[in-house]
Amino acid sequence: MPASTNRRSPLMPLDEAMERLLAHALPLARHERVSTFDAAERVLAESIVSGLQVPPHDNSSMDGYAVRAADVAGPGTVLPVTQRIAAGHAGESLAPASAARIFTGAPMPAGADAVVMQEDTEVLGEGAQVRINAVPVQGQWVRRAGEDVRRGAVILQQGERLKAASIGLAAGIGMDKLTVSARPRVALFSTGDELVMPGQVPPEQMKPGAIYNSNRFFLCALLRRLGCEVSDLGIVPDRLEATLDALKSAAEQHDLILTSGGVSVGEEDHIKPAVEQLGTLDLWQIGMKPGKPFAYGHIRCGGSGQTHFVGLPGNPVSSFVTFLLLVRPFLLKLQGATQLTVPSVPMRADFALAKPDKRREFLRARRNAHGGLDLFPNQSSGVLTSAHWADGLIDHPAGATIAEGDMVRFIPLAELLA
């Protein structure tokens, strides 16, 4: 008998899917100038060069007394206090064999080369003198000018996603506004007659086969965490013309259209024919679990323009995981970010997994009090509780088992959700 020609195509490795997807993610050309206060989690569109040094002068890192270290021959040395220097005020040159009362952040007086913290001193004569009870060394408790930032140094690189410390660093050199990439405009909608919005129908009145639309809620939250402008287009009626109208309208005003469900091979859904009619669509079967079905394409708009289309699997955990591992880096690259993925860290498995899978798995796990990882007992792609319970994903190779005590690759959800 002739060999069957109805063979399934091999599953696409996740790394290949990532490479293909990112190849389409050309950074958006739109930039905007925003207040530094409002720049958190935005992607920097141009590098920041410091026009000054930080700190601008040598200053004290402690409350205490500025001295010349050579003037303190041994514990118990008594020196006259000739001046008092507070933060924001410059002192006079320090006379030999004297001390200056100094406070944290205050500029060091010329001639002084060390600070003795006040806990190692004793005030005499109502502050006119001080007894030094610990012999200082040169440079002790002194922050040098420019030790944080040098004039002319690039302190923030183009493509950095700005965190709280980044914003503080920019403010520290006087930047009140920053140029960042524009927020990606994402249209989010769902299709399917089985979907019901929370609040529309009480649980006890749900029809057989109906489900609440949870995916739209967590996808909207994830998109906003990534700095996107989200248009929630709701549930589109399960008709071809309605789907075409929704896609055409969304394509004119957005950079990406994101849907979940209706992209598996063989599914009866209007998303596939509608996208193919309006542009191009590739259906990928990715060698990952959860999250095998994935769709990427373009929808034509504005003459020669086109809008990205991504279709996620419908099962909630599959949708959640594929968003984090594929859509998240795609959206970051659209914003010009240079750090797209989160590295895994080695951790000990405090469980066993005896049954290998042919696909690369992303297991929902949580760190325990013993420094290891516990595994959520139900790894089904329909159990969203696992994603709520977990604080990370174990990146588990295809065809492998896990014995208790093995080291595994753990990706913290806090990093993926940042």
Short mmCIF file of C-alpha atoms in Angstrom, two decimals:
data_model
loop_
_atom_site.label_atom_id
_atom_site.label_comp_id
_atom_site.label_asym_id
_atom_site.label_seq_id
_atom_site.Cartn_x
_atom_site.Cartn_y
_atom_site.Cartn_z
CA MET A 1 0.00 0.00 0.00
CA PRO A 2 1.30 3.51 -0.72
CA ALA A 3 2.45 5.52 2.25
CA SER A 4 -0.12 7.91 3.63
CA THR A 5 0.29 11.52 2.57
CA ASN A 6 -1.79 12.80 5.47
CA ARG A 7 1.14 13.14 7.84
CA ARG A 8 1.17 15.84 10.44
CA SER A 9 3.81 18.51 9.99
CA PRO A 10 6.50 18.41 12.68
CA LEU A 11 5.99 20.77 15.57
CA MET A 12 7.87 24.06 15.31
CA PRO A 13 10.46 24.53 18.09
CA LEU A 14 9.63 27.44 20.38
CA ASP A 15 12.97 29.14 19.67
CA GLU A 16 12.23 29.05 15.93
CA ALA A 17 8.76 30.48 16.50
CA MET A 18 10.30 33.26 18.57
CA GLU A 19 12.86 34.02 15.86
CA ARG A 20 10.20 34.14 13.14
CA LEU A 21 7.87 36.29 15.19
CA LEU A 22 10.54 38.80 16.22
CA ALA A 23 11.71 39.12 12.62
CA HIS A 24 8.38 40.84 11.90
CA ALA A 25 8.55 43.19 14.91
CA LEU A 26 10.12 46.32 13.47
CA PRO A 27 10.31 49.05 16.15
CA LEU A 28 7.61 51.68 15.86
CA ALA A 29 8.84 54.99 14.48
CA ARG A 30 6.69 57.04 16.86
CA HIS A 31 8.34 58.73 19.85
CA GLU A 32 7.06 61.12 22.47
CA ARG A 33 8.46 63.40 25.15
CA VAL A 34 7.07 62.62 28.60
CA SER A 35 7.61 63.84 32.13
CA THR A 36 10.24 61.82 33.95
CA PHE A 37 7.56 61.22 36.59
CA ASP A 38 5.50 59.38 33.94
CA ALA A 39 8.29 57.41 32.26
CA ALA A 40 8.13 54.22 34.38
CA GLU A 41 8.14 51.04 32.23
CA ARG A 42 8.51 53.08 29.03
CA VAL A 43 11.31 52.28 26.58
CA LEU A 44 13.95 54.95 26.15
CA ALA A 45 14.16 56.21 22.55
CA GLU A 46 17.54 57.92 22.89
CA SER A 47 20.54 57.45 25.14
CA ILE A 48 21.01 59.86 28.04
CA VAL A 49 24.42 61.52 28.49
CA SER A 50 25.17 63.24 31.77
CA GLY A 51 26.12 66.90 31.62
CA LEU A 52 27.43 66.86 35.17
CA GLN A 53 29.05 64.61 37.71
CA VAL A 54 27.23 63.05 40.66
CA PRO A 55 27.94 63.86 43.39
CA PRO A 56 29.23 67.25 42.26
CA HIS A 57 31.66 67.50 45.20
CA ASP A 58 33.33 65.22 47.69
CA ASN A 59 30.80 64.90 50.50
CA SER A 60 30.24 63.15 53.79
CA SER A 61 28.32 59.87 53.90
CA MET A 62 27.86 60.17 57.67
CA ASP A 63 26.92 62.63 60.37
CA GLY A 64 30.15 63.29 62.23
CA TYR A 65 33.33 65.36 62.01
CA ALA A 66 35.51 66.12 59.01
CA VAL A 67 39.21 65.98 59.86
CA ARG A 68 42.67 65.58 58.45
CA ALA A 69 43.48 61.94 59.21
CA ALA A 70 47.10 62.87 60.01
CA ASP A 71 45.89 65.15 62.82
CA VAL A 72 44.48 62.21 64.81
CA ALA A 73 47.53 60.49 66.24
CA GLY A 74 45.60 58.06 68.40
CA PRO A 75 42.31 57.41 70.19
CA GLY A 76 41.36 60.26 72.52
CA THR A 77 42.78 63.07 70.37
CA VAL A 78 40.96 66.33 71.11
CA LEU A 79 40.44 68.88 68.33
CA PRO A 80 38.75 72.27 68.29
CA VAL A 81 35.55 72.45 66.21
CA THR A 82 35.95 75.45 63.94
CA GLN A 83 32.84 75.24 61.72
CA ARG A 84 29.53 73.50 61.11
CA ILE A 85 28.62 72.30 57.60
CA ALA A 86 25.08 71.17 56.72
CA ALA A 87 23.97 69.58 53.46
CA GLY A 88 23.56 72.19 50.75
CA HIS A 89 26.10 74.56 52.30
CA ALA A 90 29.80 74.91 51.52
CA GLY A 91 32.30 75.16 54.34
CA GLU A 92 35.60 76.99 54.60
CA SER A 93 39.03 75.41 54.26
CA LEU A 94 39.76 73.25 57.29
CA ALA A 95 42.58 74.64 59.40
CA PRO A 96 45.27 72.12 60.42
CA ALA A 97 44.66 70.35 63.75
CA SER A 98 40.95 71.20 63.77
CA ALA A 99 37.64 69.50 63.00
CA ALA A 100 34.42 70.54 61.27
CA ARG A 101 31.02 69.36 62.42
CA ILE A 102 29.53 67.84 59.24
CA PHE A 103 26.27 66.21 58.25
CA THR A 104 25.39 63.55 55.68
CA GLY A 105 25.56 64.91 52.14
CA ALA A 106 27.41 68.09 53.09
CA PRO A 107 30.44 69.05 50.94
CA MET A 108 33.81 68.19 52.43
CA PRO A 109 35.80 71.30 53.35
CA ALA A 110 39.09 71.79 51.52
CA GLY A 111 41.92 70.14 53.44
CA ALA A 112 39.77 67.48 55.13
CA ASP A 113 40.34 63.91 53.96
CA ALA A 114 38.24 61.79 56.33
CA VAL A 115 35.05 61.76 58.37
CA VAL A 116 34.73 60.32 61.86
CA MET A 117 31.14 59.30 62.52
CA GLN A 118 29.59 60.89 65.58
CA GLU A 119 29.25 57.53 67.36
CA ASP A 120 33.07 57.46 67.59
CA THR A 121 33.34 60.93 69.11
CA GLU A 122 32.61 62.79 72.34
CA VAL A 123 31.49 66.41 72.41
CA LEU A 124 33.41 68.66 74.81
CA GLY A 125 32.87 72.20 75.96
CA GLU A 126 29.32 72.47 74.59
CA GLY A 127 30.54 71.66 71.11
CA ALA A 128 33.66 73.80 71.02
CA GLN A 129 35.85 70.69 71.03
CA VAL A 130 35.51 67.04 70.07
CA ARG A 131 37.33 63.96 71.34
CA ILE A 132 38.08 61.49 68.54
CA ASN A 133 37.88 57.95 69.94
CA ALA A 134 38.69 56.05 66.73
CA VAL A 135 41.66 56.75 64.47
CA PRO A 136 40.42 57.48 60.92
CA VAL A 137 42.03 56.54 57.63
CA GLN A 138 42.14 58.77 54.58
CA GLY A 139 38.89 58.61 52.57
CA GLN A 140 36.86 57.19 55.45
CA TRP A 141 33.11 57.94 55.05
CA VAL A 142 33.81 60.26 52.10
CA ARG A 143 31.82 59.99 48.88
CA ARG A 144 34.04 61.17 46.05
CA ALA A 145 32.88 63.63 43.41
CA GLY A 146 31.71 61.75 40.34
CA GLU A 147 31.80 58.32 41.96
CA ASP A 148 28.17 57.76 40.94
CA VAL A 149 28.07 59.51 37.54
CA ARG A 150 30.90 61.01 35.49
CA ARG A 151 30.31 64.03 33.27
CA GLY A 152 29.91 62.85 29.67
CA ALA A 153 29.00 59.29 30.67
CA VAL A 154 26.07 57.50 29.04
CA ILE A 155 23.93 56.70 32.06
CA LEU A 156 20.92 55.19 30.27
CA GLN A 157 21.04 53.40 26.94
CA GLN A 158 18.54 53.67 24.11
CA GLY A 159 16.27 50.64 24.30
CA GLU A 160 16.27 50.38 28.09
CA ARG A 161 12.92 49.80 29.74
CA LEU A 162 12.87 52.37 32.50
CA LYS A 163 12.56 51.15 36.09
CA ALA A 164 12.26 53.21 39.26
CA ALA A 165 16.03 53.44 39.72
CA SER A 166 16.45 54.49 36.06
CA ILE A 167 14.03 57.35 36.56
CA GLY A 168 15.85 58.43 39.72
CA LEU A 169 19.15 58.36 37.85
CA ALA A 170 17.74 60.56 35.09
CA ALA A 171 16.30 63.00 37.61
CA GLY A 172 19.64 63.06 39.41
CA ILE A 173 21.27 64.70 36.38
CA GLY A 174 18.44 67.17 35.93
CA MET A 175 16.27 65.44 33.33
CA ASP A 176 12.65 66.51 33.82
CA LYS A 177 11.52 64.98 30.51
CA LEU A 178 12.57 61.87 28.59
CA THR A 179 12.07 60.79 24.98
CA VAL A 180 10.43 57.36 24.89
CA SER A 181 8.91 55.09 22.29
CA ALA A 182 5.21 55.49 21.73
CA ARG A 183 2.91 52.99 23.37
CA PRO A 184 1.88 50.16 21.01
CA ARG A 185 -1.81 50.42 20.14
CA VAL A 186 -3.41 47.02 20.61
CA ALA A 187 -6.95 45.97 19.73
CA LEU A 188 -8.21 43.09 21.82
CA PHE A 189 -11.35 41.16 21.03
CA SER A 190 -12.93 37.74 21.32
CA THR A 191 -15.18 35.66 19.11
CA GLY A 192 -17.38 32.73 19.93
CA ASP A 193 -21.04 32.28 20.77
CA GLU A 194 -20.07 30.33 23.89
CA LEU A 195 -18.45 33.37 25.54
CA VAL A 196 -20.31 35.39 28.16
CA MET A 197 -19.06 38.53 29.85
CA PRO A 198 -19.01 38.50 33.65
CA GLY A 199 -22.01 40.43 34.94
CA GLN A 200 -24.21 39.70 31.93
CA VAL A 201 -25.56 36.39 33.15
CA PRO A 202 -25.57 35.06 36.74
CA PRO A 203 -23.72 31.74 37.18
CA GLU A 204 -26.92 29.85 37.94
CA GLN A 205 -28.43 31.02 34.62
CA MET A 206 -25.51 30.08 32.36
CA LYS A 207 -26.56 27.92 29.41
CA PRO A 208 -24.90 24.53 28.86
CA GLY A 209 -21.59 25.06 27.05
CA ALA A 210 -21.35 28.76 27.93
CA ILE A 211 -18.22 30.07 29.66
CA TYR A 212 -17.21 33.39 31.13
CA ASN A 213 -14.61 35.25 29.06
CA SER A 214 -11.66 35.22 31.45
CA ASN A 215 -8.95 35.47 28.77
CA ARG A 216 -9.88 39.01 27.77
CA PHE A 217 -9.45 40.20 31.33
CA PHE A 218 -5.96 38.86 31.97
CA LEU A 219 -4.78 39.70 28.45
CA CYS A 220 -5.91 43.30 28.91
CA ALA A 221 -4.04 43.45 32.23
CA LEU A 222 -0.87 41.99 30.69
CA LEU A 223 -0.99 44.42 27.76
CA ARG A 224 -1.32 47.41 30.06
CA ARG A 225 1.60 46.22 32.19
CA LEU A 226 3.68 46.32 29.00
CA GLY A 227 2.75 49.94 28.41
CA CYS A 228 0.26 49.32 25.60
CA GLU A 229 -2.76 51.43 24.76
CA VAL A 230 -5.53 48.83 24.74
CA SER A 231 -8.81 49.06 22.85
CA ASP A 232 -11.17 46.42 24.17
CA LEU A 233 -13.49 45.68 21.26
CA GLY A 234 -15.56 43.18 23.19
CA ILE A 235 -17.04 39.96 21.85
CA VAL A 236 -17.52 40.06 18.08
CA PRO A 237 -20.62 38.16 16.84
CA ASP A 238 -19.68 34.77 15.42
CA ARG A 239 -20.38 35.76 11.80
CA LEU A 240 -17.92 36.30 8.97
CA GLU A 241 -19.14 39.78 8.03
CA ALA A 242 -19.01 40.97 11.65
CA THR A 243 -15.49 39.56 12.01
CA LEU A 244 -14.35 41.24 8.77
CA ASP A 245 -15.77 44.57 9.88
CA ALA A 246 -14.11 44.33 13.30
CA LEU A 247 -10.72 43.45 11.80
CA LYS A 248 -10.85 46.17 9.12
CA SER A 249 -11.81 48.85 11.63
CA ALA A 250 -9.18 47.77 14.17
CA ALA A 251 -6.42 47.57 11.56
CA GLU A 252 -6.78 51.25 10.66
CA GLN A 253 -6.09 52.47 14.19
CA HIS A 254 -3.82 49.89 15.83
CA ASP A 255 -0.36 48.35 15.59
CA LEU A 256 -1.50 44.88 16.71
CA ILE A 257 -4.77 42.97 16.81
CA LEU A 258 -4.78 40.26 19.46
CA THR A 259 -7.38 37.51 19.80
CA SER A 260 -7.60 34.24 21.70
CA GLY A 261 -9.26 31.07 20.47
CA GLY A 262 -10.25 29.97 17.00
CA VAL A 263 -6.73 29.43 15.64
CA SER A 264 -6.38 25.66 15.99
CA VAL A 265 -6.19 23.59 12.82
CA GLY A 266 -9.65 22.38 11.94
CA GLU A 267 -11.59 24.78 14.15
CA GLU A 268 -14.76 26.26 12.77
CA ASP A 269 -14.21 29.93 13.35
CA HIS A 270 -14.42 33.08 11.25
CA ILE A 271 -11.08 34.53 12.40
CA LYS A 272 -8.99 32.46 9.99
CA PRO A 273 -10.92 33.14 6.77
CA ALA A 274 -11.40 36.79 7.72
CA VAL A 275 -7.69 37.43 8.31
CA GLU A 276 -6.77 35.53 5.14
CA GLN A 277 -9.26 37.62 3.17
CA LEU A 278 -7.84 40.88 4.53
CA GLY A 279 -4.15 39.95 4.53
CA THR A 280 -2.00 36.91 5.36
CA LEU A 281 -2.10 34.31 8.11
CA ASP A 282 0.27 31.55 9.22
CA LEU A 283 -0.96 28.85 11.59
CA TRP A 284 1.88 27.43 13.66
CA GLN A 285 1.90 24.26 15.71
CA ILE A 286 4.57 24.98 18.31
CA GLY A 287 6.34 22.29 20.28
CA MET A 288 5.43 23.72 23.66
CA LYS A 289 2.99 22.76 26.39
CA PRO A 290 0.74 24.50 27.14
CA GLY A 291 0.19 26.54 24.01
CA LYS A 292 0.64 24.53 20.80
CA PRO A 293 -1.66 26.47 18.39
CA PHE A 294 -0.49 29.97 17.51
CA ALA A 295 -1.31 32.28 14.60
CA TYR A 296 0.60 35.22 13.16
CA GLY A 297 -0.31 37.39 10.21
CA HIS A 298 -0.88 40.85 8.78
CA ILE A 299 -4.00 42.79 7.89
CA ARG A 300 -3.74 45.38 5.12
CA CYS A 301 -4.64 48.94 6.01
CA GLY A 302 -4.06 52.50 4.80
CA GLY A 303 -2.88 51.71 1.28
CA SER A 304 0.49 49.98 1.66
CA GLY A 305 0.33 49.74 5.44
CA GLN A 306 -0.33 46.65 7.49
CA THR A 307 -1.24 45.78 11.07
CA HIS A 308 0.13 42.80 12.94
CA PHE A 309 -2.30 40.03 13.89
CA VAL A 310 -1.67 37.46 16.62
CA GLY A 311 -4.08 34.69 17.53
CA LEU A 312 -3.51 32.93 20.83
CA PRO A 313 -4.88 29.53 21.84
CA GLY A 314 -8.22 29.57 23.62
CA ASN A 315 -7.41 27.55 26.74
CA PRO A 316 -6.67 30.11 29.46
CA VAL A 317 -3.29 28.79 30.65
CA SER A 318 -2.17 28.27 27.04
CA SER A 319 -3.16 31.84 26.24
CA PHE A 320 -1.42 33.14 29.37
CA VAL A 321 1.85 31.28 28.77
CA THR A 322 2.10 31.97 25.03
CA PHE A 323 1.48 35.65 25.71
CA LEU A 324 4.35 35.79 28.21
CA LEU A 325 6.80 33.80 26.09
CA LEU A 326 5.97 35.11 22.60
CA VAL A 327 3.75 38.20 22.61
CA ARG A 328 5.60 39.95 25.44
CA PRO A 329 8.98 40.02 23.61
CA PHE A 330 7.19 40.92 20.37
CA LEU A 331 5.61 43.99 21.98
CA LEU A 332 8.85 44.99 23.69
CA LYS A 333 10.68 44.88 20.35
CA LEU A 334 7.95 47.03 18.79
CA GLN A 335 8.90 49.61 21.43
CA GLY A 336 12.61 49.33 20.60
CA ALA A 337 13.56 47.48 23.77
CA THR A 338 16.85 45.61 23.74
CA GLN A 339 16.16 43.20 26.62
CA LEU A 340 13.37 40.98 25.35
CA THR A 341 13.52 37.76 27.31
CA VAL A 342 13.87 36.74 30.94
CA PRO A 343 16.70 34.30 31.77
CA SER A 344 15.94 31.23 33.82
CA VAL A 345 17.63 30.50 37.14
CA PRO A 346 18.63 27.02 38.39
CA MET A 347 16.53 25.76 41.29
CA ARG A 348 15.97 22.46 43.03
CA ALA A 349 12.82 20.46 42.28
CA ASP A 350 11.18 19.20 45.46
CA PHE A 351 8.94 16.91 43.43
CA ALA A 352 9.19 14.18 40.81
CA LEU A 353 7.81 14.16 37.27
CA ALA A 354 8.01 10.64 35.93
CA LYS A 355 6.11 11.01 32.66
CA PRO A 356 8.00 12.83 29.88
CA ASP A 357 6.24 14.81 27.16
CA LYS A 358 7.20 15.15 23.52
CA ARG A 359 6.82 18.92 23.83
CA ARG A 360 8.88 21.44 25.77
CA GLU A 361 6.83 22.09 28.90
CA PHE A 362 6.35 25.21 30.98
CA LEU A 363 5.26 23.88 34.34
CA ARG A 364 3.58 26.11 36.89
CA ALA A 365 5.61 25.98 40.10
CA ARG A 366 6.18 27.92 43.29
CA ARG A 367 9.21 28.46 45.53
CA ASN A 368 8.90 26.94 48.97
CA ALA A 369 10.35 27.72 52.39
CA HIS A 370 13.13 25.16 51.91
CA GLY A 371 14.71 26.85 48.90
CA GLY A 372 13.19 24.46 46.37
CA LEU A 373 10.20 24.33 44.04
CA ASP A 374 6.77 22.78 44.47
CA LEU A 375 4.69 21.78 41.45
CA PHE A 376 1.02 22.63 41.06
CA PRO A 377 -0.76 19.25 41.04
CA ASN A 378 -2.94 19.92 37.97
CA GLN A 379 -0.99 21.12 34.93
CA SER A 380 -3.99 21.14 32.58
CA SER A 381 -4.14 24.06 30.15
CA GLY A 382 -7.66 24.81 31.30
CA VAL A 383 -6.79 25.24 34.98
CA LEU A 384 -6.11 28.96 35.40
CA THR A 385 -5.74 28.40 39.15
CA SER A 386 -2.26 27.05 38.41
CA ALA A 387 -1.15 30.41 36.98
CA HIS A 388 -2.60 32.25 39.96
CA TRP A 389 -0.92 29.89 42.46
CA ALA A 390 2.49 29.78 40.76
CA ASP A 391 5.25 32.34 41.07
CA GLY A 392 7.18 31.01 38.09
CA LEU A 393 7.44 28.60 35.16
CA ILE A 394 9.78 25.63 34.94
CA ASP A 395 11.27 25.44 31.45
CA HIS A 396 11.34 21.65 31.08
CA PRO A 397 12.93 20.03 27.99
CA ALA A 398 10.93 17.68 25.79
CA GLY A 399 11.33 13.98 26.51
CA ALA A 400 12.83 14.46 29.97
CA THR A 401 11.74 13.43 33.44
CA ILE A 402 12.40 15.12 36.78
CA ALA A 403 13.57 13.31 39.89
CA GLU A 404 13.20 14.90 43.30
CA GLY A 405 16.35 16.95 43.95
CA ASP A 406 17.12 17.61 40.28
CA MET A 407 18.09 21.13 39.26
CA VAL A 408 15.58 22.70 36.86
CA ARG A 409 15.35 25.98 34.95
CA PHE A 410 12.96 28.37 36.68
CA ILE A 411 11.61 31.61 35.15
CA PRO A 412 10.17 33.93 37.84
CA LEU A 413 6.74 35.28 36.94
CA ALA A 414 7.64 38.54 38.66
CA GLU A 415 10.21 39.11 35.89
CA LEU A 416 7.85 38.06 33.10
CA LEU A 417 5.11 40.32 34.44
CA ALA A 418 7.40 43.32 35.03
#
